[in-house]
Short mmCIF file of C-alpha atoms in Angstrom, two decimals:
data_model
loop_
_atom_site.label_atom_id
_atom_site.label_comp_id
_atom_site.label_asym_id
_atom_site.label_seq_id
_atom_site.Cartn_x
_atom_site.Cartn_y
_atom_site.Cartn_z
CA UNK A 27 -14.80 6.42 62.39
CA UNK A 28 -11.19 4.34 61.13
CA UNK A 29 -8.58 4.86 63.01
CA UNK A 30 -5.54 3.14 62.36
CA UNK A 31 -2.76 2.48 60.19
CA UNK A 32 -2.99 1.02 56.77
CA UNK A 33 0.81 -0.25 56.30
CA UNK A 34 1.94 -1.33 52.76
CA UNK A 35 4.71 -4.24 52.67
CA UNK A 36 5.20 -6.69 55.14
CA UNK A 37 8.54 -4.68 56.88
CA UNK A 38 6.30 -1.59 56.05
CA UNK A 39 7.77 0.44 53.17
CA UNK A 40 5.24 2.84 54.31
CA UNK A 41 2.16 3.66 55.13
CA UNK A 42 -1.01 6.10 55.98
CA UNK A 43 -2.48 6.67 59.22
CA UNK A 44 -5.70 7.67 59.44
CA UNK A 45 -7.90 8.97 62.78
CA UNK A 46 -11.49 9.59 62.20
CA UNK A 47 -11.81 8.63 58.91
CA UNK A 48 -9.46 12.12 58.25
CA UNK A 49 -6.09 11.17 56.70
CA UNK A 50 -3.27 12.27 59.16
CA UNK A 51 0.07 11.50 57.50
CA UNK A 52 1.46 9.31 54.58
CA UNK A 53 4.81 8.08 54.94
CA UNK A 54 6.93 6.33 52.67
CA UNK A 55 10.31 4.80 53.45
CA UNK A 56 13.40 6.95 51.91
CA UNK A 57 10.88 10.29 51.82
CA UNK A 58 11.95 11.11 55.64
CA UNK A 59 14.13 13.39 54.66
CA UNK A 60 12.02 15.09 52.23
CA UNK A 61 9.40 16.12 55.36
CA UNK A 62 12.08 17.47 57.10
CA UNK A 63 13.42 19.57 54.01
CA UNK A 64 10.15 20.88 53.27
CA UNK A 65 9.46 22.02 57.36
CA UNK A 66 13.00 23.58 57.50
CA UNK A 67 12.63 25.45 54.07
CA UNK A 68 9.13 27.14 55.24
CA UNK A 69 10.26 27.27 58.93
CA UNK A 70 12.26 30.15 60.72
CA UNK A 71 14.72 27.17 61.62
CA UNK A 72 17.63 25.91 60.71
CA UNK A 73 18.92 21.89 60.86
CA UNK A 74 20.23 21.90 63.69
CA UNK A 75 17.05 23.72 65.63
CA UNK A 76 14.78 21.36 63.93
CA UNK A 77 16.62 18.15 65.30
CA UNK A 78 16.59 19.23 68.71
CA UNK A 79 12.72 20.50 68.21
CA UNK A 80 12.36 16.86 66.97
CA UNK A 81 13.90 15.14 69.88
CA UNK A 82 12.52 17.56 72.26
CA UNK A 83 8.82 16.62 71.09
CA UNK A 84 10.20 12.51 70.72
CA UNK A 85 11.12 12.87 74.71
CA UNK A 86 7.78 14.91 75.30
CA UNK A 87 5.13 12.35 72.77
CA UNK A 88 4.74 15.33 71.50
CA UNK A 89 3.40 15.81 67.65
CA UNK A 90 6.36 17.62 65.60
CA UNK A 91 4.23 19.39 63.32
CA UNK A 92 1.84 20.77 65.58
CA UNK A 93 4.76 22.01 67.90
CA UNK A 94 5.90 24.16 65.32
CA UNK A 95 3.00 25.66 65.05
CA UNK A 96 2.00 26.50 68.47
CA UNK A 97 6.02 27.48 68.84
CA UNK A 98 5.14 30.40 66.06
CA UNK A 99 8.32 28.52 64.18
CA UNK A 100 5.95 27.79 61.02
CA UNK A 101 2.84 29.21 60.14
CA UNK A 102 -0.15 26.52 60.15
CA UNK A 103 -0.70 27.60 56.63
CA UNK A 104 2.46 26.36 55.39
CA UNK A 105 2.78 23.42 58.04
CA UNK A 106 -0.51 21.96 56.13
CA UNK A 107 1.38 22.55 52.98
CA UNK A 108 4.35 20.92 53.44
CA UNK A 109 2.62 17.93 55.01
CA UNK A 110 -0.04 17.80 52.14
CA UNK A 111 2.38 18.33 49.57
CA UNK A 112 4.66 15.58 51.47
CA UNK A 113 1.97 13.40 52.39
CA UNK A 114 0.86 13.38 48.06
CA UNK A 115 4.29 12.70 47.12
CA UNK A 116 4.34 9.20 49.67
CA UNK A 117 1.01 8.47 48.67
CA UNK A 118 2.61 8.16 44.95
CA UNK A 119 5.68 6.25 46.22
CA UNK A 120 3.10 3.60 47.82
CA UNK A 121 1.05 4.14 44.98
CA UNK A 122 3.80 1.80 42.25
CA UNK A 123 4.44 -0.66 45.26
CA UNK A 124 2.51 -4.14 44.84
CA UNK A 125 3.63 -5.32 47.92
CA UNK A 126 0.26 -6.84 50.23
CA UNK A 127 -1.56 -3.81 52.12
CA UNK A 128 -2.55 -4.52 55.80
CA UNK A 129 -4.42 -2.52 58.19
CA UNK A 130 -4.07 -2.51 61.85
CA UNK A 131 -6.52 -0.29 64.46
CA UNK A 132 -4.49 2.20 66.66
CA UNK A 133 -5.83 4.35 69.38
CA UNK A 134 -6.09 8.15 68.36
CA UNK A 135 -3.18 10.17 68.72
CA UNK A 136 -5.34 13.30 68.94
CA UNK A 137 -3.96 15.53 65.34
CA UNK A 138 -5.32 18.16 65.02
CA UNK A 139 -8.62 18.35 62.62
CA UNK A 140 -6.40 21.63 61.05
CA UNK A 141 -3.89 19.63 59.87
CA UNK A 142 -5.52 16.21 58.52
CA UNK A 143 -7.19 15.83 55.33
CA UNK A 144 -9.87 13.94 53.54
CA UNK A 145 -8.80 11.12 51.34
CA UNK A 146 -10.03 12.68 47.98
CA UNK A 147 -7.92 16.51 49.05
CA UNK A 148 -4.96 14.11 49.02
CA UNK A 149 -5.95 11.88 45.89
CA UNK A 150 -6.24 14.70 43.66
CA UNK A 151 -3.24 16.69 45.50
CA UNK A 152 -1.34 13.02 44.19
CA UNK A 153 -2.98 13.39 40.46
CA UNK A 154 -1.64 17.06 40.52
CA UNK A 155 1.87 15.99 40.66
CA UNK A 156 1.34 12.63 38.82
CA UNK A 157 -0.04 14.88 35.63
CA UNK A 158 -0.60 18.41 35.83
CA UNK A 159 -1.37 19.15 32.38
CA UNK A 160 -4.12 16.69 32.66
CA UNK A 161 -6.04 17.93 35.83
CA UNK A 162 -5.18 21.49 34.42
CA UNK A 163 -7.99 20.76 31.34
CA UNK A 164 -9.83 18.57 33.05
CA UNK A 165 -10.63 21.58 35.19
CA UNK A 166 -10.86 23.85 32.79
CA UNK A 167 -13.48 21.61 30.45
CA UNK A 168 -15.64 21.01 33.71
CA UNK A 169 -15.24 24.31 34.63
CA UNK A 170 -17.11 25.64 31.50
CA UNK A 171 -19.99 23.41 32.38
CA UNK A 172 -20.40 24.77 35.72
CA UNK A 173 -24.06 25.47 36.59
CA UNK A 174 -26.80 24.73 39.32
CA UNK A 175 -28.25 20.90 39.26
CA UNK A 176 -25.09 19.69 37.75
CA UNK A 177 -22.79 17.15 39.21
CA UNK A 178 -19.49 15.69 37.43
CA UNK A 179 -15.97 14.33 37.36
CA UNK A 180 -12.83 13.68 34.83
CA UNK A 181 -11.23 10.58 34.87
CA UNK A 182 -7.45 9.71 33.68
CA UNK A 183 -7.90 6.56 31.44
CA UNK A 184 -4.94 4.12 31.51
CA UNK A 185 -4.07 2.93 28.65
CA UNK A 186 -5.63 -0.11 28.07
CA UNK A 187 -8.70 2.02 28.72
CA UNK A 188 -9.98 0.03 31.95
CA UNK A 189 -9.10 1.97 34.72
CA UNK A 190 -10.29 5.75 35.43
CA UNK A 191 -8.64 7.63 37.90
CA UNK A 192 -10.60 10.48 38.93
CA UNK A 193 -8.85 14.00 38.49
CA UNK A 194 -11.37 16.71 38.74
CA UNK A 195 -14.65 17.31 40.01
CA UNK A 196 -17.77 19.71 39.59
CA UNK A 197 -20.41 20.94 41.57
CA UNK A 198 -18.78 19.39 44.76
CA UNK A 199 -16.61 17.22 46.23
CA UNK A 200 -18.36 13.52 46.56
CA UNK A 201 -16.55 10.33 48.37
CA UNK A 202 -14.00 8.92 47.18
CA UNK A 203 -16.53 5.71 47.02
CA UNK A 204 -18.77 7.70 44.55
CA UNK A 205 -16.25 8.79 42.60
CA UNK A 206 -14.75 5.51 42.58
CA UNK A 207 -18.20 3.78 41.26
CA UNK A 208 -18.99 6.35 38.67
CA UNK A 209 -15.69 5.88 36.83
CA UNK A 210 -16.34 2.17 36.73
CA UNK A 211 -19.58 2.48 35.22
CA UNK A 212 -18.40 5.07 32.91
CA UNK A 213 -15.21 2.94 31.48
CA UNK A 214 -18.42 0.87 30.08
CA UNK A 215 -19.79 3.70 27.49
CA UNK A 216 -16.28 3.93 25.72
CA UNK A 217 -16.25 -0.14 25.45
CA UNK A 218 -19.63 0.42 24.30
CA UNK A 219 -18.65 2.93 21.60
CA UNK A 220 -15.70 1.28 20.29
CA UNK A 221 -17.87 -2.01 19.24
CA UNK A 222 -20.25 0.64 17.10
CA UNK A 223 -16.76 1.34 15.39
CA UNK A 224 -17.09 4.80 15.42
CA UNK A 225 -15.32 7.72 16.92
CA UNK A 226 -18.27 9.18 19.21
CA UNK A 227 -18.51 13.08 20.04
CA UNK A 228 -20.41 12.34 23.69
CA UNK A 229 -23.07 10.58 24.55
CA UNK A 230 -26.25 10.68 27.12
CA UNK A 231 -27.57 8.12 29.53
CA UNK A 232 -30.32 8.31 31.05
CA UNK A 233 -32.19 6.05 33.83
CA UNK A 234 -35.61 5.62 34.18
CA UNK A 235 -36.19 8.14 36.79
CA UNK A 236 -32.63 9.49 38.32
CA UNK A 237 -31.61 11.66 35.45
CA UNK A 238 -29.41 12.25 32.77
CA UNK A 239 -25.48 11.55 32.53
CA UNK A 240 -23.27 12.96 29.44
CA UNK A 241 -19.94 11.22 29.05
CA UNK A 242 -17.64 12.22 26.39
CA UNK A 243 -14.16 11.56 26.35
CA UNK A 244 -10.56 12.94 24.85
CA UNK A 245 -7.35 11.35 24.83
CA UNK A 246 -7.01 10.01 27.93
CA UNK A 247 -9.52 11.53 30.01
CA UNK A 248 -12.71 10.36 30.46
CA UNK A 249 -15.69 13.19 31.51
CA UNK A 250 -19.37 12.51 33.35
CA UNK A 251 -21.77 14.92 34.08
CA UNK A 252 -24.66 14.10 35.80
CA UNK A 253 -27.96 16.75 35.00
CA UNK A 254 -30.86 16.90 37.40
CA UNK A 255 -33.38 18.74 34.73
CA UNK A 256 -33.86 18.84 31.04
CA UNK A 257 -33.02 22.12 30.74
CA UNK A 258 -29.43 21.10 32.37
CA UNK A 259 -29.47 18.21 29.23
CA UNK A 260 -30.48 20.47 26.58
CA UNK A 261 -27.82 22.62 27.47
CA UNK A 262 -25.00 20.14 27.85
CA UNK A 263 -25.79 18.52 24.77
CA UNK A 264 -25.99 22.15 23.06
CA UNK A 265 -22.29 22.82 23.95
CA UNK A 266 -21.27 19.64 22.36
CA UNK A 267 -22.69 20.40 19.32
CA UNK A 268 -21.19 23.87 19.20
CA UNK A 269 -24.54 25.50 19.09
CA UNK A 270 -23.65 27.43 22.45
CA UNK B 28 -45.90 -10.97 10.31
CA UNK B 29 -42.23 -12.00 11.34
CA UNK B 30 -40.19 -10.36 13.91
CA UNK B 31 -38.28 -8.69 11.41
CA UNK B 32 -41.32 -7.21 9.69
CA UNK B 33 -42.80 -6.05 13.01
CA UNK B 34 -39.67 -4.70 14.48
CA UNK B 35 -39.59 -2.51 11.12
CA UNK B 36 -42.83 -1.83 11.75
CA UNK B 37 -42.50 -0.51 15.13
CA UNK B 38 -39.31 1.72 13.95
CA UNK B 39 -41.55 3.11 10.98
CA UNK B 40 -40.98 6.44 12.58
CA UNK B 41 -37.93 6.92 13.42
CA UNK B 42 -36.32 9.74 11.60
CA UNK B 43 -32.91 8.66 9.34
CA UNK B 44 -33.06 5.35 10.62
CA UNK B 45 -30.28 3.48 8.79
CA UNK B 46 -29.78 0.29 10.76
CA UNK B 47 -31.54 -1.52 13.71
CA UNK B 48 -31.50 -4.21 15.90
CA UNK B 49 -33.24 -5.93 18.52
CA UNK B 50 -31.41 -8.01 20.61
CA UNK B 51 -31.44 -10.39 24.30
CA UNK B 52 -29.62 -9.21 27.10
CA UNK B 53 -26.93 -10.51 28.72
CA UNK B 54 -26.49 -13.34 26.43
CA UNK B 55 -26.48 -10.64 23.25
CA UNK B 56 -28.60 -13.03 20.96
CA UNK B 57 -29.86 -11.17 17.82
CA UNK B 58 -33.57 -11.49 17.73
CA UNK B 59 -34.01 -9.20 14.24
CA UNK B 60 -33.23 -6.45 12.92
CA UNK B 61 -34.54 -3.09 10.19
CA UNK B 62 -32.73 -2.06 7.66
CA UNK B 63 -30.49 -2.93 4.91
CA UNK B 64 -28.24 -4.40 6.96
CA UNK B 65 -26.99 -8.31 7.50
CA UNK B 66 -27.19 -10.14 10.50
CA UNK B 67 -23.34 -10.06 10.81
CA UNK B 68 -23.55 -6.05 10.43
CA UNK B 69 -26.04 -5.80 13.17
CA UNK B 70 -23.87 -7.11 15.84
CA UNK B 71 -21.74 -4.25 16.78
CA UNK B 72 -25.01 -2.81 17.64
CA UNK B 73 -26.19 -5.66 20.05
CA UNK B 74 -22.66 -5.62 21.47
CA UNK B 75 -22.60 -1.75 22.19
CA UNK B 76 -26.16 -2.64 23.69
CA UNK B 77 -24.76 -5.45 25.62
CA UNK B 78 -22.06 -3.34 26.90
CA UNK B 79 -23.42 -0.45 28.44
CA UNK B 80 -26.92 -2.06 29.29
CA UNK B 81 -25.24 -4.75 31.49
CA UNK B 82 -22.91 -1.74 33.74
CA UNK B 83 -24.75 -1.01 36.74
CA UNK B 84 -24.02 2.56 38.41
CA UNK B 85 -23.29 0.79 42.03
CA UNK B 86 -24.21 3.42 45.11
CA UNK B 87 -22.11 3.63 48.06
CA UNK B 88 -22.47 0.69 50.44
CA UNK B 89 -25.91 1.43 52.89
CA UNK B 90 -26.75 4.41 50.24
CA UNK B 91 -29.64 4.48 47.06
CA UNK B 92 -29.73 1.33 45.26
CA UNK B 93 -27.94 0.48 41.82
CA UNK B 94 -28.82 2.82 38.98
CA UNK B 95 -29.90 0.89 36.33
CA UNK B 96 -29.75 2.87 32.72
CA UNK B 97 -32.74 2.54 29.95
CA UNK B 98 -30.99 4.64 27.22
CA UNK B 99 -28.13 5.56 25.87
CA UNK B 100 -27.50 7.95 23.04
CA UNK B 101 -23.90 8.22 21.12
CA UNK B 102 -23.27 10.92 18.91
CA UNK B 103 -20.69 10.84 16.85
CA UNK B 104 -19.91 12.69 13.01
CA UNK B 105 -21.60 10.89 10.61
CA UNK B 106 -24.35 9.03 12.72
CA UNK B 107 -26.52 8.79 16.32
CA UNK B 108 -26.94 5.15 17.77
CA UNK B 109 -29.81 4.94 20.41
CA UNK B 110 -29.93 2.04 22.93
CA UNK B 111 -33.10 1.58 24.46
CA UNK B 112 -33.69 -1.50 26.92
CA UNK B 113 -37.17 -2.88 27.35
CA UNK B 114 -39.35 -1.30 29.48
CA UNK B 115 -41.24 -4.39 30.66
CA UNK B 116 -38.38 -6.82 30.06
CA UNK B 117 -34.83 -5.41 30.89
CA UNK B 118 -33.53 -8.67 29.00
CA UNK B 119 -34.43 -6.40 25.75
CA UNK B 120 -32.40 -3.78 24.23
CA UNK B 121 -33.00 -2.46 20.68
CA UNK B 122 -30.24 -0.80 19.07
CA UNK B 123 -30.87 2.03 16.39
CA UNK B 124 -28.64 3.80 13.96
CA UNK B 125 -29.93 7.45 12.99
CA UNK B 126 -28.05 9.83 10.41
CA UNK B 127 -27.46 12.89 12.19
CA UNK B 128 -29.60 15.42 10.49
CA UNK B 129 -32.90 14.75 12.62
CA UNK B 130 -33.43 16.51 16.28
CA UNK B 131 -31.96 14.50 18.67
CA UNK B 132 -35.25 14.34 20.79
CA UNK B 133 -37.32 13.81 18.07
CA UNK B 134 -34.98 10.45 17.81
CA UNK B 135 -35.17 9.62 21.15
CA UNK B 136 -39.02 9.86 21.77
CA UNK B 137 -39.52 7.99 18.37
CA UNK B 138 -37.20 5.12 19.87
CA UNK B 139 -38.60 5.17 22.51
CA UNK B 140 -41.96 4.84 21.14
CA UNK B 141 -40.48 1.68 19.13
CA UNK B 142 -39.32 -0.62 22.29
CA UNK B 143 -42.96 0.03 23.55
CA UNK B 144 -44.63 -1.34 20.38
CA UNK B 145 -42.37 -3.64 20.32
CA UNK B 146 -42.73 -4.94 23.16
CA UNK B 147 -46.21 -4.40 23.07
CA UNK B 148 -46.45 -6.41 19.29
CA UNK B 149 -43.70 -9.29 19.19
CA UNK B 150 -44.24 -12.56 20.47
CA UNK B 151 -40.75 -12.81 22.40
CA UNK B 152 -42.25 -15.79 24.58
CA UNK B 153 -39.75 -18.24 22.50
CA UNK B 154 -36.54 -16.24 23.44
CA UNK B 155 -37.76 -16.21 26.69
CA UNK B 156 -39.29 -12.64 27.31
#
């Protein structure tokens, strides 16, 4: 499994570190502060505490975070808060740079499984505070189409229409990789529909053995769900036609 | 009997059929068409076709292979376009425009029905099928 650091900008402006494959922190240069805010606000510590808890742990190669917890200064619920919360908010920052990415292998530092997160917890923790109104209905249209067999995602659509950033999921939580490949293939049945002319309702495709996948879209999301029977289809395509 | 005639033929039973047309993939070439239709109206159909028949659903590196799609279905107001590719030649995608009254799997079995005569009728070997 990675492990490393992926560092954006050549006298890093920030950057992600990442031990088995599990995202441990983002960090974005002029956000410092912001960490330390969000640990003092939801710790029993004041500034002054917290710097010599800091330096104590610097002196010791100890990891900050996790000394809080063990210390009983934070609980571990709002430790992984602040640091997802922090972490999203960095991920944005690096998110508008275009300066060259680089990666570089470290050894482990040994964080705590507790307090690292998968990739796609912090990509849609980063579309939650990028546009919450967004992932708010995508979650609520996929939502209503929750049922066995069925597997699907929203999509942000940019405005030129060729890039779809996933923002919700249903029926689990696939790779980031997945995701990644269905929105590409999606972006295709909009281009698709726009040559016909016509403003298109939703729309099925099927393969030749794997299934069925509905994609409709609305403003600027873009929806796929994938069915795994014809019963699955025949409902799907029922509640876009308004006969559910 | 000309391509036209036979690809008319073949989409005798499609239900509301308005428009059709057969086209080559990736190059989007207009083989014929049904319908009352021109040649010049029947290409936003073969682009649609060429559009969503030429994106690939890529798996994960090391995972299931590419999904490949055979047919598409757009619904919108007014009208239902079904894309089917070719069944024995994925170079072959025939593009039909439905009004929206008929049951939508009474259009897609009849469509699908068509790309099989067709295929199984027209002498494609000059296009290269």
């Amino acid at each position: 499994m990675a492990c490393g650091l992926l560092s954006i900008g050549p006298s890093p402006n920030g950057g992600i570190f990442v031990e088995g494959g599990r995202v441990c922190w983002v960090a974005a240069n002029g956000l410092q502060r912001r960490l330390r805010d969000l640990l003092r606000l939801r710790s029993n510590l004041d500034e002054a505490s917290l710097d010599r808890l800091y330096e104590r742990c610097r002196v010791e190669g100890r990891l900050l975070g996790q000394t809080l917890v063990e210390e009983g200064r934070i609980s571990a619920n709002e430790f992984e808060a602040a640091l997802r919360l922090h972490s999203a908010e960095c991920l944005l920052y690096l998110c508008r740079s275009r300066e060259t990415v680089s990666w570089s292998p470290r050894k482990g530092r040994g964080y705590s499984p507790r307090f690292t997160f998968r990739i796609d917890d912090l990509l849609f923790d980063a579309i939650a505070l990028l546009t919450p109104q967004n992932q708010g209905t995508a979650q609520r249209e996929l939502g209503r189409l929750d049922a066995p067999g069925r597997f699907g995602a929203a999509f942000l659509l940019n405005a030129a229409g060729d890039t779809a950033v996933p923002v919700a999921t249903l029926g689990g939580r696939p790779s980031v990789e997945t995701l990644s490949a269905l929105g590409e293939w999606a972006l295709s049945v909009p281009k698709a529909s726009r040559e016909f002319g016509a403003p298109t309702r939703f729309t099925l495709a099927s393969t030749s053995s794997a299934g069925t996948l509905s994609v409709w879209w609305r403003d600027a999301l873009l929806f796929v769900v994938r069915c795994d029977d014809r019963a699955s289809v025949a409902a799907l395509t029922a509640h876009h036609l308004g006969c559910s | 009997m000309n391509v036209d005639e036979a690809i008319a033929r073949a989409c005798e039973l499609v239900p509301g059929l308005v428009q059709g047309a057969l086209a080559l993939l990736p190059e989007g070439l207009l083989i014929g068409g049904v319908g009352e239709a021109t040649a010049f109206e029947h290409e936003p159909l073969v682009r649609s076709a060429s559009r969503c028949l030429s994106a690939c659903l890529l798996a994960p590196e090391g995972q299931a292979p590419a999904l490949a799609f055979v047919e598409f279905l757009f619904v919108n107001e007014e009208q239902v376009l079904v894309i089917q590719r070719g069944r024995r030649s994925a170079r072959l995608a025939l593009a039909i425009v439905c009004t929206r009254e008929p049951n939508l799997a009474f259009v897609l079995s009849s469509t699908r029905q068509a790309i099989r005569d067709i295929e199984g009728t027209v002498d494609l070997a000059a296009w290269g099928v």
